[in-house]
Coordinates of C-alpha atoms and ligand atoms in Angstrom, one line a residue:
M22 CA 82.7 82.8 114.3
S23 CA 80.1 82.8 111.7
S24 CA 81.0 83.8 108.1
I25 CA 77.6 85.4 107.7
Q26 CA 78.0 89.1 106.6
K27 CA 75.0 89.9 104.6
V28 CA 71.5 89.0 105.7
G29 CA 68.3 89.2 103.6
V30 CA 65.0 89.5 105.5
V31 CA 61.8 88.9 103.5
G32 CA 58.8 90.7 104.9
C33 CA 58.8 94.0 106.7
G34 CA 55.7 93.5 108.8
L35 CA 55.5 93.2 112.6
M36 CA 58.3 90.6 112.7
G37 CA 60.4 91.3 109.6
R38 CA 61.0 94.9 110.7
G39 CA 62.2 93.8 114.1
I40 CA 64.4 91.1 112.7
A41 CA 65.9 93.5 110.2
Q42 CA 66.5 96.0 113.0
V43 CA 68.4 93.6 115.3
C44 CA 70.5 92.2 112.4
A45 CA 71.6 95.7 111.4
A46 CA 72.2 96.6 115.0
A47 CA 74.5 93.6 115.3
G48 CA 76.6 94.9 112.4
Y49 CA 75.3 92.7 109.6
D50 CA 74.7 94.3 106.2
T51 CA 70.9 93.8 106.1
V52 CA 68.5 94.2 103.2
V53 CA 64.8 93.8 103.9
R54 CA 62.2 93.1 101.1
E55 CA 58.5 94.0 101.0
V56 CA 56.0 93.5 98.2
N57 CA 55.5 97.3 97.6
Q58 CA 57.0 100.6 98.4
D59 CA 54.2 101.7 100.7
L60 CA 54.6 98.7 103.0
L61 CA 58.3 99.0 102.9
D62 CA 58.2 102.6 103.9
T63 CA 55.8 101.8 106.7
G64 CA 58.1 99.1 108.0
L65 CA 61.3 101.1 107.7
G66 CA 59.5 104.1 109.2
A67 CA 58.6 102.0 112.3
I68 CA 62.2 101.0 112.7
R69 CA 63.4 104.6 112.6
K70 CA 60.7 105.7 115.0
Q71 CA 61.7 103.0 117.5
L72 CA 65.4 103.9 117.3
D73 CA 64.6 107.6 117.6
R74 CA 62.5 107.0 120.7
A75 CA 65.3 105.0 122.3
V76 CA 67.7 107.9 121.6
E77 CA 65.2 110.4 123.1
K78 CA 64.9 108.3 126.2
G79 CA 68.7 108.3 126.5
K80 CA 68.8 104.4 126.1
L81 CA 70.7 104.6 122.8
E82 CA 73.6 106.8 121.5
A83 CA 72.6 108.7 118.4
E84 CA 75.8 107.3 116.7
V85 CA 74.6 103.7 117.4
R86 CA 71.2 104.5 115.8
D87 CA 72.9 106.0 112.8
A88 CA 75.3 103.0 112.5
T89 CA 72.3 100.7 112.6
L90 CA 70.4 102.6 109.9
G91 CA 73.6 102.7 107.9
K92 CA 73.7 98.9 107.8
L93 CA 70.0 98.6 106.8
S94 CA 68.5 99.0 103.3
G95 CA 65.1 98.2 101.9
T96 CA 64.0 96.9 98.5
V97 CA 60.9 95.7 96.7
S98 CA 63.1 93.6 94.4
L99 CA 63.9 90.0 95.3
E100 CA 67.0 90.2 93.1
D101 CA 68.6 92.5 95.7
L102 CA 68.8 89.5 98.0
A103 CA 70.8 87.4 95.5
D104 CA 74.2 87.8 97.3
C105 CA 73.1 87.2 100.9
D106 CA 74.8 84.7 103.2
L107 CA 71.6 84.1 105.2
I108 CA 68.0 84.6 104.3
I109 CA 65.3 85.0 107.0
E110 CA 61.8 84.6 105.7
A111 CA 59.2 86.5 107.7
I112 CA 56.1 86.7 105.4
V113 CA 52.5 85.8 106.0
E114 CA 51.9 82.4 107.8
N115 CA 50.9 80.6 104.6
I116 CA 52.7 77.5 103.3
E117 CA 52.0 78.1 99.6
A118 CA 53.1 81.8 99.8
K119 CA 56.3 80.7 101.6
K120 CA 57.1 77.9 99.2
D121 CA 56.6 80.1 96.1
L122 CA 59.0 82.7 97.6
L123 CA 61.6 80.1 98.7
G124 CA 61.6 78.6 95.2
V125 CA 62.5 81.9 93.6
L126 CA 65.1 82.7 96.3
D127 CA 66.6 79.2 96.0
R128 CA 67.2 79.6 92.2
Q129 CA 68.9 82.9 92.5
S130 CA 71.0 82.3 95.7
P131 CA 74.6 81.0 95.9
E132 CA 75.1 77.5 97.1
H133 CA 76.5 78.5 100.5
T134 CA 73.5 80.7 101.5
I135 CA 71.6 79.4 104.5
F136 CA 67.8 79.7 104.4
S137 CA 65.7 80.2 107.5
S138 CA 62.0 80.8 108.3
N139 CA 60.5 82.7 111.2
T140 CA 57.3 80.6 110.9
S141 CA 55.3 80.2 114.1
S142 CA 53.7 76.9 113.3
L143 CA 54.3 75.7 109.8
T144 CA 56.5 72.6 109.1
V145 CA 60.1 73.7 108.5
T146 CA 60.7 70.3 106.9
E147 CA 58.2 71.1 104.2
M148 CA 59.8 74.5 103.4
G149 CA 63.3 73.0 103.2
A150 CA 62.0 70.2 100.9
A151 CA 60.6 72.9 98.6
T152 CA 64.2 74.0 97.9
D153 CA 67.4 72.3 96.7
R154 CA 69.0 73.0 100.0
P155 CA 67.1 71.1 102.8
D156 CA 70.4 70.6 104.6
R157 CA 71.0 74.4 104.7
F158 CA 67.5 75.1 105.9
V159 CA 66.6 75.9 109.5
G160 CA 63.9 77.5 111.6
L161 CA 64.8 80.8 113.3
H162 CA 61.8 81.7 115.4
F163 CA 62.0 85.2 116.9
F164 CA 59.5 86.7 119.4
N165 CA 57.4 89.9 119.3
P166 CA 58.6 92.6 119.8
V167 CA 61.9 91.3 118.4
P168 CA 64.2 94.1 119.7
V169 CA 63.0 93.3 123.3
M170 CA 62.4 89.6 123.4
K171 CA 65.6 87.6 124.1
L172 CA 64.5 84.2 122.9
V173 CA 65.1 82.6 119.5
E174 CA 64.0 79.1 118.8
V175 CA 66.5 77.4 116.4
V176 CA 64.6 74.6 114.7
R177 CA 66.4 71.6 113.3
T178 CA 64.6 69.3 110.8
G179 CA 65.7 65.8 110.0
S180 CA 67.5 67.2 106.9
T181 CA 69.3 70.2 108.6
S182 CA 73.1 69.7 108.7
Q183 CA 75.0 70.0 111.9
D184 CA 77.0 72.9 110.3
T185 CA 73.9 74.8 109.4
F186 CA 72.3 74.3 112.8
D187 CA 75.6 75.4 114.6
R188 CA 75.9 78.5 112.4
A189 CA 72.3 79.5 112.9
F190 CA 72.7 79.0 116.7
E191 CA 75.8 81.2 116.7
F192 CA 74.1 83.8 114.5
A193 CA 71.2 84.1 117.0
K194 CA 73.8 84.6 119.8
S195 CA 75.6 87.2 117.8
L196 CA 72.3 89.2 117.8
G197 CA 72.4 89.2 121.6
K198 CA 69.6 86.6 121.8
V199 CA 69.4 83.4 123.7
P200 CA 68.8 80.5 121.3
V201 CA 67.2 77.2 122.3
A202 CA 67.2 74.1 120.1
C203 CA 63.8 72.8 119.0
R204 CA 62.6 69.9 116.9
D205 CA 60.4 70.6 114.0
N206 CA 57.0 70.1 115.7
S207 CA 54.3 72.6 114.9
G208 CA 54.6 75.5 117.4
F209 CA 58.0 74.4 118.6
I210 CA 58.3 75.0 122.3
V211 CA 56.7 78.3 123.0
N212 CA 53.7 78.3 120.8
R213 CA 53.0 74.6 121.7
L214 CA 52.2 75.9 125.2
L215 CA 51.2 79.6 124.5
V216 CA 48.7 79.1 121.7
P217 CA 46.3 76.7 123.5
Y218 CA 46.4 79.1 126.5
M219 CA 45.4 82.1 124.3
L220 CA 42.7 80.1 122.5
D221 CA 41.4 78.8 125.8
A222 CA 41.0 82.4 127.0
I223 CA 38.8 83.1 124.0
R224 CA 36.7 80.0 124.7
G225 CA 36.5 81.0 128.4
F226 CA 35.2 84.4 127.3
E227 CA 32.6 82.7 125.0
E228 CA 31.5 80.6 128.0
G229 CA 31.1 83.6 130.2
I230 CA 33.9 83.1 132.8
G231 CA 34.5 86.9 132.7
S232 CA 34.8 90.0 130.6
I233 CA 37.7 90.7 128.2
E234 CA 39.1 93.2 130.6
D235 CA 38.7 91.1 133.7
I236 CA 40.3 88.0 132.1
D237 CA 43.2 90.2 131.1
T238 CA 43.6 91.8 134.5
A239 CA 43.3 88.4 136.2
M240 CA 46.0 86.7 134.2
K241 CA 48.3 89.8 134.4
L242 CA 48.0 90.3 138.1
G243 CA 47.4 86.7 139.1
T244 CA 50.3 85.2 137.3
G245 CA 52.7 88.0 136.6
Y246 CA 52.3 87.8 132.8
P247 CA 53.3 91.1 131.2
M248 CA 50.1 91.1 129.1
G249 CA 46.7 89.4 129.5
P250 CA 45.7 87.0 126.7
F251 CA 43.5 89.4 124.8
V252 CA 46.1 92.2 124.8
L253 CA 48.6 89.7 123.7
G254 CA 46.4 88.4 120.9
D255 CA 45.9 91.9 119.6
F256 CA 49.7 92.4 119.8
V257 CA 50.5 89.2 117.9
G258 CA 47.8 89.9 115.3
L259 CA 44.5 88.0 115.3
D260 CA 45.0 87.1 111.6
T261 CA 48.3 85.5 112.5
L262 CA 46.8 83.8 115.6
Y263 CA 44.0 82.4 113.4
Y264 CA 46.4 81.0 110.8
I265 CA 48.6 79.5 113.6
A266 CA 45.5 77.8 115.2
E267 CA 44.4 76.3 111.9
I268 CA 47.8 75.0 111.2
M269 CA 48.4 73.6 114.7
F270 CA 44.9 72.0 114.7
D271 CA 45.7 70.4 111.4
E272 CA 48.9 69.0 112.8
Y273 CA 47.7 67.7 116.2
R274 CA 44.0 67.2 115.5
E275 CA 43.3 68.2 119.1
K276 CA 40.5 70.6 120.1
R277 CA 42.7 72.7 122.2
F278 CA 44.5 74.0 119.1
A279 CA 41.2 74.7 117.1
P280 CA 40.4 78.3 116.5
P281 CA 37.3 79.3 118.5
P282 CA 34.4 80.6 116.5
L283 CA 34.9 84.1 117.9
L284 CA 38.5 84.3 116.7
K285 CA 37.4 83.1 113.2
R286 CA 34.7 85.8 113.0
M287 CA 37.1 88.5 114.2
Y288 CA 39.6 87.4 111.6
L289 CA 36.9 87.4 108.8
A290 CA 35.6 90.9 109.9
G291 CA 39.1 92.4 109.7
Y292 CA 39.5 92.9 113.5
H293 CA 43.1 91.9 113.4
G294 CA 44.3 93.7 116.6
R295 CA 46.7 96.6 116.9
K296 CA 47.8 96.4 113.3
T297 CA 44.3 97.3 112.0
G298 CA 43.4 99.5 115.0
K299 CA 40.7 97.1 116.3
G300 CA 40.7 93.6 117.8
F301 CA 39.6 92.7 121.2
Y302 CA 40.3 96.3 122.0
D303 CA 39.9 99.5 120.0
Y304 CA 43.1 101.5 119.7
S305 CA 41.7 104.7 118.1
G306 CA 41.5 106.7 121.3
D307 CA 44.1 107.8 123.8
E308 CA 43.6 104.6 125.8
P309 CA 42.5 101.2 124.4
V310 CA 38.8 100.3 125.2
V311 CA 37.0 97.0 124.6
S312 CA 36.0 96.9 120.9
D313 CA 32.4 97.0 119.6
F314 CA 32.8 93.4 118.2
V315 CA 33.0 91.8 121.7
L316 CA 30.9 94.2 123.8
Ligands
CAA6 N1 59.3 97.3 119.5 C1 60.5 97.6 120.1 N2 60.6 97.9 121.4 C2 59.5 97.9 122.1 C3 58.2 97.6 121.6 C4 58.2 97.3 120.2 N3 57.0 97.0 119.6 N4 57.3 97.7 122.6 C5 58.0 98.0 123.7 N5 59.3 98.1 123.4 C6 60.3 98.4 124.4 C7 60.2 99.8 124.9 O1 60.9 100.7 124.1 C8 60.9 99.7 126.3 O2 62.3 99.7 126.2 P1 63.2 100.4 127.3 O3 62.9 99.6 128.6 O4 64.6 100.3 126.8 O5 62.7 101.8 127.4 C9 60.5 98.2 126.7 O6 60.2 97.5 125.5 C10 59.4 98.2 127.7 O7 58.3 98.8 127.1 P2 57.2 99.6 127.8 O8 57.7 100.1 129.1 O9 56.5 100.6 126.9 O10 56.1 98.5 128.1 P3 56.1 97.2 128.9 O11 57.0 97.3 130.1 O12 54.6 96.9 129.1 O13 56.7 96.1 127.9 C11 56.5 94.4 126.3 C12 56.2 95.9 126.7 C13 58.0 94.2 126.2 C14 55.9 94.2 124.9 C15 55.8 93.6 127.4 O14 54.5 93.9 127.6 C16 55.9 92.1 127.1 O15 56.9 91.4 127.3 N6 54.7 91.5 126.6 C17 54.6 90.1 126.2 C18 55.2 89.9 124.8 C19 55.1 88.5 124.5 O16 54.7 87.6 125.1 N7 55.7 88.2 123.2 C20 55.6 86.9 122.6 C21 54.4 86.9 121.7 S1 54.3 85.3 121.0 C22 55.4 85.3 119.7 O17 56.0 86.3 119.4 C23 55.5 84.0 119.0 C24 54.6 83.8 117.9 O18 55.0 83.0 117.0 C25 53.2 84.3 117.8
NAD7 P1 52.6 90.7 109.2 O1 51.3 90.5 108.5 O2 52.7 91.8 110.2 O3 53.7 90.9 108.1 C1 53.9 90.1 107.0 C2 54.5 90.9 105.9 O4 55.0 90.1 104.8 C3 53.4 91.8 105.2 O5 53.8 93.2 105.4 C4 53.4 91.4 103.8 O6 53.2 92.4 102.9 C5 54.8 90.8 103.6 N1 54.9 89.8 102.5 C6 54.0 88.9 102.1 N2 54.5 88.2 101.0 C7 55.8 88.8 100.8 C8 56.8 88.5 99.9 N3 56.7 87.5 99.0 N4 58.0 89.2 100.0 C9 58.1 90.2 100.9 N5 57.2 90.5 101.8 C10 56.0 89.8 101.8 O7 53.0 89.3 109.9 P2 54.0 89.0 111.0 O8 53.3 89.1 112.3 O9 55.2 89.9 110.8 O10 54.4 87.5 110.8 C11 55.3 87.1 109.8 C12 55.8 85.7 110.1 O11 56.4 85.7 111.4 C13 54.7 84.7 110.1 O12 55.2 83.5 109.6 C14 54.3 84.6 111.6 O13 53.7 83.3 111.9 C15 55.7 84.7 112.2 N6 55.7 85.2 113.6 C16 54.8 86.1 114.0 C17 54.8 86.6 115.3 C18 53.9 87.6 115.8 O14 53.8 87.8 117.1 N7 53.1 88.3 115.0 C19 55.8 86.1 116.2 C20 56.7 85.2 115.7 C21 56.6 84.7 114.4

């Protein structure tokens, strides 16, 4: 049984809020940190809304919701994470931002604290090497939406100790997730296969194989995927997908990982998907419609 009792989650965006929710629901004292109060309130509000909806649907007891919220607190101060047994970093997919953050956390955290990153594509080894605890550094890669998706990729670097890996693996199980072991290759298992597929859908659209809606419908109904590639891109966030593609292209130097010109332009124009209200689809009406950028 893991000795982890208090978990610090850094970032309360799409992923951080889901990770904080599942940690609190599993009974861990959980503190989540954002850069400012507005973003923190948005993230915590989304957690409350999701739990309330589950109660309304009769899928969750009101007492369980209250117990989860009772285990969860939010902060804008990194110092409030100084006594955590496990830190899960879930901030923007940018190596410099992550290394800056990890340096501060490393200096203030007790020796036993395990550090982990939810990175989609960055090198876990590089993050571990930016701290004085590379042996206590591991990748914990959750999937969106975290409360629903069962998988966690547990990423071991050449420096990760067996004890750290085992405890991270057990921790993922204690959240009710199914962990799989991965080596520290950019994209691990899932994104190594999924990201080229999503990028290829965009290239296919650029080449005229079909409309956005028809490609989505074809992949959904023709393969049984729950979402077509453009709906999924908007769901992941086109800013995040763009960062991931740049990082994976840099790692593998293969065209299939390169961000297509359209993705780059949508990123630059602020069409980041659901989180900004517009991506491949426009979410401002009752039902999503194809957005003006790709008409
Ligand atoms: N947060 C929490 N719960 C959510 C949710 C969210 N954002 N969205 C949906 N749910 C829950 C609903 O509450 C519902 O729960 P119940 O069955 O208990 O009522 C359940 O999920 C199903 O939801 P819906 O009926 O509304 O919708 P759906 O059947 O279409 O399922 C979905 C929604 C689970 C998101 C499904 O469409 C799906 O699996 N999509 C694919 C998601 C995917 O591929 N994720 C991986 C992305 S890649 C990644 O994460 C890695 C990376 O590094 C980029
Ligand atoms: P997001 O943009 O929704 O959220 C990131 C949040 O981190 C923002 O709210 C930002 O304000 C906050 N932040 C930035 N610097 C911070 C700091 N120093 N301290 C606290 N908060 C800080 O992004 P996301 O989709 O949640 O992605 C977060 C991480 O998870 C990335 O590494 C991403 O690659 C990875 N990931 C994303 C997905 C996905 O589907 N979006 C899936 C798995 C993993």
